[in-house]
mmCIF file of C-alpha atoms in Angstrom:
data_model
loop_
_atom_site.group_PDB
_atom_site.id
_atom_site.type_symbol
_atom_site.label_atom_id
_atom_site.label_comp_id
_atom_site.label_asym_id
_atom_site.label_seq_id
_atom_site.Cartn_x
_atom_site.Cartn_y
_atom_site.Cartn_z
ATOM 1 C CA UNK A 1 -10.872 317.973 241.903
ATOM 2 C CA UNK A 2 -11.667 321.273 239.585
ATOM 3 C CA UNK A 3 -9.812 322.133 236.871
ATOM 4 C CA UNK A 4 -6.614 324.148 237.175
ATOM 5 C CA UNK A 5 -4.870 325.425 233.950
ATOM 6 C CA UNK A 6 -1.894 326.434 236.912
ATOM 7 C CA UNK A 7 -2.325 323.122 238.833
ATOM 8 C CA UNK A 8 -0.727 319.788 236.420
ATOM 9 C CA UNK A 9 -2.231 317.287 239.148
ATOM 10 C CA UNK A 10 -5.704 318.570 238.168
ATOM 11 C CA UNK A 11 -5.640 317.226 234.657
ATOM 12 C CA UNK A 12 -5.266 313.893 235.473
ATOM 13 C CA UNK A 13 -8.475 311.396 235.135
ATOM 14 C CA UNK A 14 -10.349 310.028 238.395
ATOM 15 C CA UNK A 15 -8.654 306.528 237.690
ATOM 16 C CA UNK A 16 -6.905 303.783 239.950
ATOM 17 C CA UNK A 17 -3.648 302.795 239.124
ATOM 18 C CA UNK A 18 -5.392 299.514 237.309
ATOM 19 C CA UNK A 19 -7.037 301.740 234.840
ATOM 20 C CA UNK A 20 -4.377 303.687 234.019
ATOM 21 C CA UNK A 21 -2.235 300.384 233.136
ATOM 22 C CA UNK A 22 -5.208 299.256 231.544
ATOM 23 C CA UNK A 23 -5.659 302.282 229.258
ATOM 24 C CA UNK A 24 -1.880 303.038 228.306
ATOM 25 C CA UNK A 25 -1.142 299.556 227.592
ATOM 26 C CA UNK A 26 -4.310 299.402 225.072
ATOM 27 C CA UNK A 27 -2.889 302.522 223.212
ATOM 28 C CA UNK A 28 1.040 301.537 223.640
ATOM 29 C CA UNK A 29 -0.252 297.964 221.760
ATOM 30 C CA UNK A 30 -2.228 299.889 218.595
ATOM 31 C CA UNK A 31 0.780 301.941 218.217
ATOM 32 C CA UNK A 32 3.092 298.723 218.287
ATOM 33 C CA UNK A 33 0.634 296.720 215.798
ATOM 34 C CA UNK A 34 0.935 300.049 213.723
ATOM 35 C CA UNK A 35 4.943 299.417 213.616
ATOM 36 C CA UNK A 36 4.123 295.945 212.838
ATOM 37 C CA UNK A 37 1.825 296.520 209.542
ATOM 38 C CA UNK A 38 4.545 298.739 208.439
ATOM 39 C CA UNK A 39 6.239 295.973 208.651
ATOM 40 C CA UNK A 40 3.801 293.335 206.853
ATOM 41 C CA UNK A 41 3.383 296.355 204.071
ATOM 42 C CA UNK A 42 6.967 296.235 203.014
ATOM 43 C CA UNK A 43 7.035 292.415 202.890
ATOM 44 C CA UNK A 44 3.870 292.487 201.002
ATOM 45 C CA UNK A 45 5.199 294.540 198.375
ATOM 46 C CA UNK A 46 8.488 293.416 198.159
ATOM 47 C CA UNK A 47 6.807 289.693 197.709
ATOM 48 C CA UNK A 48 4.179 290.736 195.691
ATOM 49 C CA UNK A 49 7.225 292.273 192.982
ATOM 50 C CA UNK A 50 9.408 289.241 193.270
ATOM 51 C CA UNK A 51 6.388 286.988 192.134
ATOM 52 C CA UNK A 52 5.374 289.079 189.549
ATOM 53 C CA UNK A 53 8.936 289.101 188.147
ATOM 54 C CA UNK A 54 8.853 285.255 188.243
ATOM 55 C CA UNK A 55 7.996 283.442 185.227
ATOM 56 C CA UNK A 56 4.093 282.007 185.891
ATOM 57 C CA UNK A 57 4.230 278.858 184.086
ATOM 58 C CA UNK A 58 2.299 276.891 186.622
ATOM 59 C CA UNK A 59 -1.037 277.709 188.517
ATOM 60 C CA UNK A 60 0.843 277.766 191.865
ATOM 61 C CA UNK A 61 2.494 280.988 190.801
ATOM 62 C CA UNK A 62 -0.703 282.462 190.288
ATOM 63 C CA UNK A 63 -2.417 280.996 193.686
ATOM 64 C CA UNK A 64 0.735 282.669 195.739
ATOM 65 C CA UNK A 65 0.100 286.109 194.719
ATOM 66 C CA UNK A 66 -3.403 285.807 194.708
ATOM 67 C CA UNK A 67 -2.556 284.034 198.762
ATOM 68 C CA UNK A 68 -0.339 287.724 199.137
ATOM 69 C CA UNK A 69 -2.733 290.147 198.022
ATOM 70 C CA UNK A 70 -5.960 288.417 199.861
ATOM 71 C CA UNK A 71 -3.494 288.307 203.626
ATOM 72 C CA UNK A 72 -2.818 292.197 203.331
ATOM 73 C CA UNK A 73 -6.340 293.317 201.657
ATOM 74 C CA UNK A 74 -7.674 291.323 204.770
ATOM 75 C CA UNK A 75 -4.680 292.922 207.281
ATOM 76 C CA UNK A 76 -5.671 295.874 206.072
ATOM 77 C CA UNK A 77 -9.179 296.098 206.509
ATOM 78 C CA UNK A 78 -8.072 294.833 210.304
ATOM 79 C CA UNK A 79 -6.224 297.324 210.955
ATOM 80 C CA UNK A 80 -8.378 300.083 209.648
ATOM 81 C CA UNK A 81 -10.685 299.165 211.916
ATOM 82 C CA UNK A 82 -8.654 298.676 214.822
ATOM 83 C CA UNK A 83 -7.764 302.083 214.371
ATOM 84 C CA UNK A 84 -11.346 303.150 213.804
ATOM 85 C CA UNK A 85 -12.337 301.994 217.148
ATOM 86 C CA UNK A 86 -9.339 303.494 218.763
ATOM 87 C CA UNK A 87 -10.627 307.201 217.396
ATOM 88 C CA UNK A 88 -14.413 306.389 218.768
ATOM 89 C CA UNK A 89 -12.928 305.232 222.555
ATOM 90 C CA UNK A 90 -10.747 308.638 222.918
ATOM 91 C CA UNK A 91 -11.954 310.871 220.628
ATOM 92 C CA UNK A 92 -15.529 310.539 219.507
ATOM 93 C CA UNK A 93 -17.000 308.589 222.531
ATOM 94 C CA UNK A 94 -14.526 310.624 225.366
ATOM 95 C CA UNK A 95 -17.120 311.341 227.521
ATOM 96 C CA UNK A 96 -18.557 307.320 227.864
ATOM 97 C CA UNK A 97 -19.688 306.889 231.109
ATOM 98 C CA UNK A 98 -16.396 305.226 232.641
ATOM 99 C CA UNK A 99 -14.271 306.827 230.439
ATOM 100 C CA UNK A 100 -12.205 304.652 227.743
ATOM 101 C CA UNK A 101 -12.018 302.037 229.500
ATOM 102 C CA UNK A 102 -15.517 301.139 229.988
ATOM 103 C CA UNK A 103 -16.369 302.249 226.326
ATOM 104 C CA UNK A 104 -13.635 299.478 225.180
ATOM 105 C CA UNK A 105 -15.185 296.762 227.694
ATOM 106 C CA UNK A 106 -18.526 297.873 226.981
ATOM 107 C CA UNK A 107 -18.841 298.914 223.400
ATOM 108 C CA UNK A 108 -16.592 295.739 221.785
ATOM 109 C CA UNK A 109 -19.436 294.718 219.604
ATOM 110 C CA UNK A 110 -19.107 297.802 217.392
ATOM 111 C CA UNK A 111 -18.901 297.453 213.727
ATOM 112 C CA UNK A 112 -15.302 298.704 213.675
ATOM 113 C CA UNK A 113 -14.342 296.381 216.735
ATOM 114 C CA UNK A 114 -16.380 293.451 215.090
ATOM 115 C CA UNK A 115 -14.478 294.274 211.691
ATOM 116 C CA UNK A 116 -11.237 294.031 213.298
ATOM 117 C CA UNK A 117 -11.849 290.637 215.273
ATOM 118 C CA UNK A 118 -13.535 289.063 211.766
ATOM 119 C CA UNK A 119 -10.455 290.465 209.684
ATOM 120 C CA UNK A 120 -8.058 288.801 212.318
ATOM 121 C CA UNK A 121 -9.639 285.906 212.780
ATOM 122 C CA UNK A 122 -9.786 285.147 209.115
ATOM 123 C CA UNK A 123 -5.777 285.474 208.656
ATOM 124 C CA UNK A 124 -5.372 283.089 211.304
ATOM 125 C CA UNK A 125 -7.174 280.692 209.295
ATOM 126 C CA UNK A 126 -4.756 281.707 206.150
ATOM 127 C CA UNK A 127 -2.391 281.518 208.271
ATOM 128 C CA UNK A 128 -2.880 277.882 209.631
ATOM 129 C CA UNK A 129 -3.726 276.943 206.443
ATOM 130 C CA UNK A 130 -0.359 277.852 204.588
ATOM 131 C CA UNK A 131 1.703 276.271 207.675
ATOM 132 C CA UNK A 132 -0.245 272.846 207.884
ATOM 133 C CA UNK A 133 0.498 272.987 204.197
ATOM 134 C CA UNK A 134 4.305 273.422 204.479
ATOM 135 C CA UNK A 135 4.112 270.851 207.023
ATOM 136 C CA UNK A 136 2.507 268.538 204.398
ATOM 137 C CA UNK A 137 5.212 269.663 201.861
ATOM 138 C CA UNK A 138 8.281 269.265 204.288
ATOM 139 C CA UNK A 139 7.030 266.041 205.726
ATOM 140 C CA UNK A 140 7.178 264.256 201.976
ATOM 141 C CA UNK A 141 3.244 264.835 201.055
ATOM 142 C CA UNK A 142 1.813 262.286 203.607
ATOM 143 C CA UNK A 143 -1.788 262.673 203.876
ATOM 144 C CA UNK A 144 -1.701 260.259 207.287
ATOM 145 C CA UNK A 145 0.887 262.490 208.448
ATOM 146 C CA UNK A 146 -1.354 265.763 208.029
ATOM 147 C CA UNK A 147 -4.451 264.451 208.994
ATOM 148 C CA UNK A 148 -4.351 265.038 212.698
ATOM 149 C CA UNK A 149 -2.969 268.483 212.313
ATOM 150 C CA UNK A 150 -6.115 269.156 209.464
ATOM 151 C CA UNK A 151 -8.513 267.995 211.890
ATOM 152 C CA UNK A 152 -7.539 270.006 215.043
ATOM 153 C CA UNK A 153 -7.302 273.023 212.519
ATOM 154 C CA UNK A 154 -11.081 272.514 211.606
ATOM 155 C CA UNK A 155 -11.707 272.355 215.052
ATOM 156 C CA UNK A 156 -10.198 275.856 215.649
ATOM 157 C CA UNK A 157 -12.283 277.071 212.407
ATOM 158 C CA UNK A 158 -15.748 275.846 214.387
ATOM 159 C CA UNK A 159 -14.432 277.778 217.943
ATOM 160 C CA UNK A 160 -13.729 280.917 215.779
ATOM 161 C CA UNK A 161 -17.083 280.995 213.946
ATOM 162 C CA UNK A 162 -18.685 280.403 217.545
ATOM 163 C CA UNK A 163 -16.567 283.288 218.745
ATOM 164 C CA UNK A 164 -17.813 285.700 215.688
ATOM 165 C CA UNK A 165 -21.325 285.067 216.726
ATOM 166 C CA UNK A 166 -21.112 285.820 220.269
ATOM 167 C CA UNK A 167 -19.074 288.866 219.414
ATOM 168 C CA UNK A 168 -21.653 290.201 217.373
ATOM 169 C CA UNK A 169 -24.581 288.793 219.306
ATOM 170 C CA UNK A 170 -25.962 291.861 221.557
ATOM 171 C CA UNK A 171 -24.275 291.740 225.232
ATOM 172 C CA UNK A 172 -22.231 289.396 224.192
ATOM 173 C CA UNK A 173 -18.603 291.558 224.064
ATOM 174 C CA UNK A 174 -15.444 289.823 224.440
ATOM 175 C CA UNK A 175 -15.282 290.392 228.495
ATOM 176 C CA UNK A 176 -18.419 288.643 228.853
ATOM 177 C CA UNK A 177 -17.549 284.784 230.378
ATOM 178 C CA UNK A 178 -19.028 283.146 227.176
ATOM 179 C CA UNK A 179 -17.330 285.041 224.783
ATOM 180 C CA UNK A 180 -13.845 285.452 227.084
ATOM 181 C CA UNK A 181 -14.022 281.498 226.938
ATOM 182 C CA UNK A 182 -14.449 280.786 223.188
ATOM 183 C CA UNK A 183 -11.335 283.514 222.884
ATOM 184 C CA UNK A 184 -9.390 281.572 225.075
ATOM 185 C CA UNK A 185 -10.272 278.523 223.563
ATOM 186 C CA UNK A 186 -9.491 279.839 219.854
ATOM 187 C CA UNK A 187 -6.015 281.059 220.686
ATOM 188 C CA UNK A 188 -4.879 278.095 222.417
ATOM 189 C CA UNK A 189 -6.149 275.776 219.651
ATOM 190 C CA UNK A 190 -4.462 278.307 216.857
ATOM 191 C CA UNK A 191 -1.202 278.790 218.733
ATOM 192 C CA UNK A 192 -0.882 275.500 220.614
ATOM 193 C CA UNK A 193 -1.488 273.933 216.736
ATOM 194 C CA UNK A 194 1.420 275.917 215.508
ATOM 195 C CA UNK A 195 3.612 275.373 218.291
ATOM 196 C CA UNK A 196 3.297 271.664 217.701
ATOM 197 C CA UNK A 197 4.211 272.495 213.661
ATOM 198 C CA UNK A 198 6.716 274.555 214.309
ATOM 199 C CA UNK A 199 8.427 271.992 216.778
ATOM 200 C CA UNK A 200 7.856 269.254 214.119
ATOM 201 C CA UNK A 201 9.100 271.462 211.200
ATOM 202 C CA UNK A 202 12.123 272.252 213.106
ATOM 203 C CA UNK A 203 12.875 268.750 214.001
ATOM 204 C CA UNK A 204 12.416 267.785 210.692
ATOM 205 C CA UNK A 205 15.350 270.319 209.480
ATOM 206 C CA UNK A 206 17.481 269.395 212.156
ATOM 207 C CA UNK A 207 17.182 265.559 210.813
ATOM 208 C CA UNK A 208 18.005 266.472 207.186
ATOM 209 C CA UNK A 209 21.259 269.023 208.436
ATOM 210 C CA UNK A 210 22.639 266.061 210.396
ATOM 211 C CA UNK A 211 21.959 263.895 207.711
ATOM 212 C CA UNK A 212 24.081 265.703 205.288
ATOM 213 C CA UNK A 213 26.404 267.769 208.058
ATOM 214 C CA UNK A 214 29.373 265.683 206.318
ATOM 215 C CA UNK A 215 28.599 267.810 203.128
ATOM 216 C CA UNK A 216 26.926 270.258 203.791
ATOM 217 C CA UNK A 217 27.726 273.359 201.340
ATOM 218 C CA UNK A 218 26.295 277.314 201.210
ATOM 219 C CA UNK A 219 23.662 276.013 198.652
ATOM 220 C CA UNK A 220 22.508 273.147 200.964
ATOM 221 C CA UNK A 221 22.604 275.703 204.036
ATOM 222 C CA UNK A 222 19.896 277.503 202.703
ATOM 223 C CA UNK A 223 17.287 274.944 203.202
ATOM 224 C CA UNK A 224 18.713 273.777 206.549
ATOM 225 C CA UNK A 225 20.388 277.011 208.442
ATOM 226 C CA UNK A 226 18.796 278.248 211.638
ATOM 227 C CA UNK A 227 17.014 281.153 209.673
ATOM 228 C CA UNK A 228 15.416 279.003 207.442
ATOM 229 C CA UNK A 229 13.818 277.048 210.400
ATOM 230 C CA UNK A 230 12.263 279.636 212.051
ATOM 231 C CA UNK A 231 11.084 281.174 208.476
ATOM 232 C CA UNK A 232 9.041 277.774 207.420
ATOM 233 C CA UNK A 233 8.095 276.621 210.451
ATOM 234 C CA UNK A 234 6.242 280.090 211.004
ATOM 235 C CA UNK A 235 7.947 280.210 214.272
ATOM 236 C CA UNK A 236 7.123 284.156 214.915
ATOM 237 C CA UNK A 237 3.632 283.634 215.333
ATOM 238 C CA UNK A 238 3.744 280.786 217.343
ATOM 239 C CA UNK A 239 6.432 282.834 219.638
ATOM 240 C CA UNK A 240 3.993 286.120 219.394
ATOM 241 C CA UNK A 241 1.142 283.860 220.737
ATOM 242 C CA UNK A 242 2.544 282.452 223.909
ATOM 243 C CA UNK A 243 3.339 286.268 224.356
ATOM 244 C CA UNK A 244 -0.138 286.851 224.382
ATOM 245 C CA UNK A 245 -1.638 284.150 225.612
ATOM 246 C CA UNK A 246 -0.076 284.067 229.123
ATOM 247 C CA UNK A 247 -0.924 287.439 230.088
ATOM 248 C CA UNK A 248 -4.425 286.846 228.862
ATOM 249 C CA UNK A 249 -5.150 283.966 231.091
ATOM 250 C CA UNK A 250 -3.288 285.686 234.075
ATOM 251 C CA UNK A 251 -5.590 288.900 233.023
ATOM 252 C CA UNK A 252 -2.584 290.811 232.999
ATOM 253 C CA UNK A 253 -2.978 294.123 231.137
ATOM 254 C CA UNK A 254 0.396 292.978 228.862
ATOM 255 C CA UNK A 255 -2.572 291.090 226.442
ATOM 256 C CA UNK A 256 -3.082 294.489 225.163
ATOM 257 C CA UNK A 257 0.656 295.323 224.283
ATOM 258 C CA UNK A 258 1.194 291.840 222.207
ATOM 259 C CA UNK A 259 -2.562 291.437 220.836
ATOM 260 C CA UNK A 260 -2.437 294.067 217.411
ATOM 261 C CA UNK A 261 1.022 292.814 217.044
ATOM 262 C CA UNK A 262 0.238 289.338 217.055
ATOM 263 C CA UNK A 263 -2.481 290.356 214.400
ATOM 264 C CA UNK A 264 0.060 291.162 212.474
ATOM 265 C CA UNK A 265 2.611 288.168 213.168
ATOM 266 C CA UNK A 266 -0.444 285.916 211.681
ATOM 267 C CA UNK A 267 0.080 287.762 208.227
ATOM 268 C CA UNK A 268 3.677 288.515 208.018
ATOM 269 C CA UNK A 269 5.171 285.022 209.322
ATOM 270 C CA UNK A 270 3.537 283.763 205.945
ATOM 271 C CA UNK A 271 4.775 286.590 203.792
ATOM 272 C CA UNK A 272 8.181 285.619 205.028
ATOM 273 C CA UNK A 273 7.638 281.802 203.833
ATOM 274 C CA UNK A 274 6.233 283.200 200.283
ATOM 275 C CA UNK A 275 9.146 285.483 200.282
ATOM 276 C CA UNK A 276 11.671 282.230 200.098
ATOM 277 C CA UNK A 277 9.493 280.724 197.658
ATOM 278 C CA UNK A 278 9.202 284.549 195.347
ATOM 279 C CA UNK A 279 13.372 283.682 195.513
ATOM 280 C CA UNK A 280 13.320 279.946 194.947
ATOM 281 C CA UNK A 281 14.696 279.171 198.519
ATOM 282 C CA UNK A 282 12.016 277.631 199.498
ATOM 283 C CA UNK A 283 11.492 274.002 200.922
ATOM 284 C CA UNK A 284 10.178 271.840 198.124
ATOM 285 C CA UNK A 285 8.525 268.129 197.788
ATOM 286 C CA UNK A 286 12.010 266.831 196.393
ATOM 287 C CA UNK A 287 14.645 269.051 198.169
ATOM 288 C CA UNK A 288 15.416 266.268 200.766
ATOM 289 C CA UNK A 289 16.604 263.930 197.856
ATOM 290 C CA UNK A 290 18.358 266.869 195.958
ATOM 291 C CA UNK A 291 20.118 267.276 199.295
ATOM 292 C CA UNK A 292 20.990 263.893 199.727
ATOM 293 C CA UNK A 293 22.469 263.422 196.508
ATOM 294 C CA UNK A 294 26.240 264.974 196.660
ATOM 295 C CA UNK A 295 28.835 264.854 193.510
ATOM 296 C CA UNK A 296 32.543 264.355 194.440
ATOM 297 C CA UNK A 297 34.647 266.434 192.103
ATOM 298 C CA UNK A 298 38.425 266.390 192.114
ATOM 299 C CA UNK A 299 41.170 269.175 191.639
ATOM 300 C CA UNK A 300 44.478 269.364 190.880
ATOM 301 C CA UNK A 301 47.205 271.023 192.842
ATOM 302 C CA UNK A 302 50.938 271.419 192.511
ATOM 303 C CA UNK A 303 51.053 269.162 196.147
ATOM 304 C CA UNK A 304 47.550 267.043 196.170
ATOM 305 C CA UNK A 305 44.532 266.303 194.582
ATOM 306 C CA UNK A 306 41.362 267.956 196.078
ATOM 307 C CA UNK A 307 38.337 266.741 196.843
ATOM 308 C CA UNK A 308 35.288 268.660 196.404
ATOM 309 C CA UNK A 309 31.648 267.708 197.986
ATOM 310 C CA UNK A 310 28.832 269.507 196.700
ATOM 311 C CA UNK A 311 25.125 268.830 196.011
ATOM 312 C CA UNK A 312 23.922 267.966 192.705
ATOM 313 C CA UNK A 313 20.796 270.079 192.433
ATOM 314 C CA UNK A 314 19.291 268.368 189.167
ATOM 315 C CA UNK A 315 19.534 265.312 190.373
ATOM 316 C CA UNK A 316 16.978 263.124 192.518
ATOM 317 C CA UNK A 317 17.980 259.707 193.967
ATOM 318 C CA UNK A 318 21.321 258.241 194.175
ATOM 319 C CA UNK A 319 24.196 259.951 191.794
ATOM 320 C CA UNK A 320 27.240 258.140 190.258
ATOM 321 C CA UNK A 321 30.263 259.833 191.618
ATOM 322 C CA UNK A 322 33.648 259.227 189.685
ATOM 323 C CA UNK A 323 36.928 259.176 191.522
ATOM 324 C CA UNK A 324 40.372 260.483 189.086
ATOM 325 C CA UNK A 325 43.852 258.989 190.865
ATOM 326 C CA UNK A 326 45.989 257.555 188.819
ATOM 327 C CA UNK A 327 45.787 254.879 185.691
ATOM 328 C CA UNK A 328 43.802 252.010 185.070
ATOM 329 C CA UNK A 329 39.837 251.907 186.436
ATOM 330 C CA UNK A 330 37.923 250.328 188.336
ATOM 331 C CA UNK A 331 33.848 250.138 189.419
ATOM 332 C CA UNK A 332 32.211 249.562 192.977
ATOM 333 C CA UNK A 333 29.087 250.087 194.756
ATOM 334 C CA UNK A 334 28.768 251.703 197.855
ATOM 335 C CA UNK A 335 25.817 252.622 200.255
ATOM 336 C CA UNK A 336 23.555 252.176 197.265
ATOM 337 C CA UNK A 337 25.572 254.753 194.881
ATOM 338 C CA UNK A 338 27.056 253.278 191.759
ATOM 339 C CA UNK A 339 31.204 254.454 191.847
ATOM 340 C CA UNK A 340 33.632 254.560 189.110
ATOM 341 C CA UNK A 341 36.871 255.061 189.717
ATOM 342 C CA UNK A 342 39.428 255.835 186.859
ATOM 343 C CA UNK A 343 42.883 256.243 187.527
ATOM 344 C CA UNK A 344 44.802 259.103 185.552
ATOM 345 C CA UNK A 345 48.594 259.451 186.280
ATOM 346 C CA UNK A 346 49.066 262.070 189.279
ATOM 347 C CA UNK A 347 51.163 265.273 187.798
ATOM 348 C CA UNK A 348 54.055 266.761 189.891
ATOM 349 C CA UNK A 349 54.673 269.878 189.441
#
């Protein structure tokens, strides 16, 4: 059909229906995964301050903000050249035989494309890397207990170099069967591995809130509450890779809305983690014991005494808990804590 400035219809593309999904859900995703970095910006700085407000006393502080600033240099660089490649399929390559479509299918090995998919691929690995070790953390520091988890994470590493190589090995672009497979296979190592933490890390919580349910307080909340759970157990990327991943094996053009957004998810799900830590609400090698130790206070009142329950945050291991009633005293144990109980005469007022 010619061109008609009077005729609307005439501007349209020579496309099917396919293409145009195809094409509108690629751009609709970039401009998402834009949304999304602002999003990983504002954490990053907002992390990056609270660290460098925190006293550095220990080499940890300094490996966290060095973590920070290494995630959103490498984001960054991602993104850039995501959006690189977008301007090159619709603006500096329009006329590709094929049109956009074909130029993204066809022209995937690019240095901008390649740039993004290294960048990416490398946060995952950060990524992985900071969850297995908060699963190593939360889990008491048990090296038998990490082991499995390390070794199916080195296995990803080895499917992801594999995947860099064919990406950037001439006709090899990521539609090509070889390629497509090693993607596949990447993705459901990465996000299959942090379904299985997050589902452990959760489970984990859930078995220290129930353990201390009887007591539980606002400062004992903060390690167990449902917020916390799906902060340390890096829950959103696990949840933004299913997204992806279904739609990717069903070839469904929705891969393209959730892919730069999942990019994304890999870097801000551990900002959010380094975030608790930048405001000491992180999940620590002792907090289960500090949580397990509670300190029974009592209060007077013109009717009663009161009983408070609260945990006793400097403490690790069992606590001695003293009981005020009336005169006279007397010791016990119970369930391994060491009890006095002194009895002070009972005012009525």
């Amino acid at each position: 059909m010619a061109l008609n400035v009077s005729d609307p219809a005439s501007w349209a593309p020579n496309l099917t229906p396919d293409q145009f999904w195809n094409e509108r859900s690629y751009l609709a995703g970039i401009l998402i995964g834009a949304v999304a970095y602002g999003v990983h910006a504002t954490l990053f700085f907002l992390t990056l301050t609270l660290l460098w407000a925190r006293p550095r006393t220990h080499w940890k502080d300094y490996i966290w903000i060095t973590y920070t600033a290494i995630v959103f240099i490498v984001s960054s660089l991602g993104n850039g050249g995501q959006f690189k490649f977008t301007q090159m399929i619709w603006i500096d390559n329009r006329e590709y035989p094929g049109g956009p479509g074909a130029y993204f299918a066809e022209q995937s090995t690019a240095f901008e494309s390649t740039l993004c998919n290294a960048a990416y691929i490398v946060n995952g690995w950060l990524q992985d890397a900071l969850i297995l070790y908060r699963f190593y953390i939360i889990f008491g520091g048990s090296v038998m207990t990490v082991l499995g988890p390390v070794l199916v994470f080195l296995g990803e590493m080895g499917v992801s170099i594999a995947l860099l190589i064919a990406l950037t090995t001439e006709g090899k672009t990521i539609r090509n069967e070889v390629a497509a497979q090693l993607f596949t296979s990447y993705f459901a190592i990465s996000i299959s591995l942090n379904v299985l933490l997050t589902l452990a890390i959760v489970a984990k919580l859930l078995f220290v809130r129930r353990r201390i349910k009887h007591h539980l307080q606002d400062s004992s909340s903060t390690y167990v509450s449902v917020s916390a759970m799906l902060i340390e157990s890096a829950s959103l990327y696990a949840v933004c890779g299913i997204l992806f991943l279904v739609p990717w094996r069903l070839k469904s053009p929705v891969q393209s809305l959730v892919l730069p957004t999942l990019g994304q998810a890999e870097s801000i799900a551990p900002l959010l983690i380094i975030l608790r830590v930048a405001q000491g609400q992180a999940w620590s090698a002792d907090t289960e014991s500090r949580l397990a130790t509670s300190t029974i206070k009592f209060s007077s009142s013109q009717h009663m005494d009161t009983i408070a329950l609260s945990s006793a945050n400097g403490s690790k291991g069992a606590s001695t808990t003293r009981f005020h009633r009336g005169t006279g005293a007397s010791e016990y144990e119970e369930d391994g804590v060491k009890v006095e109980e002194e009895i002070i005469k009972k005012h009525d007022v």
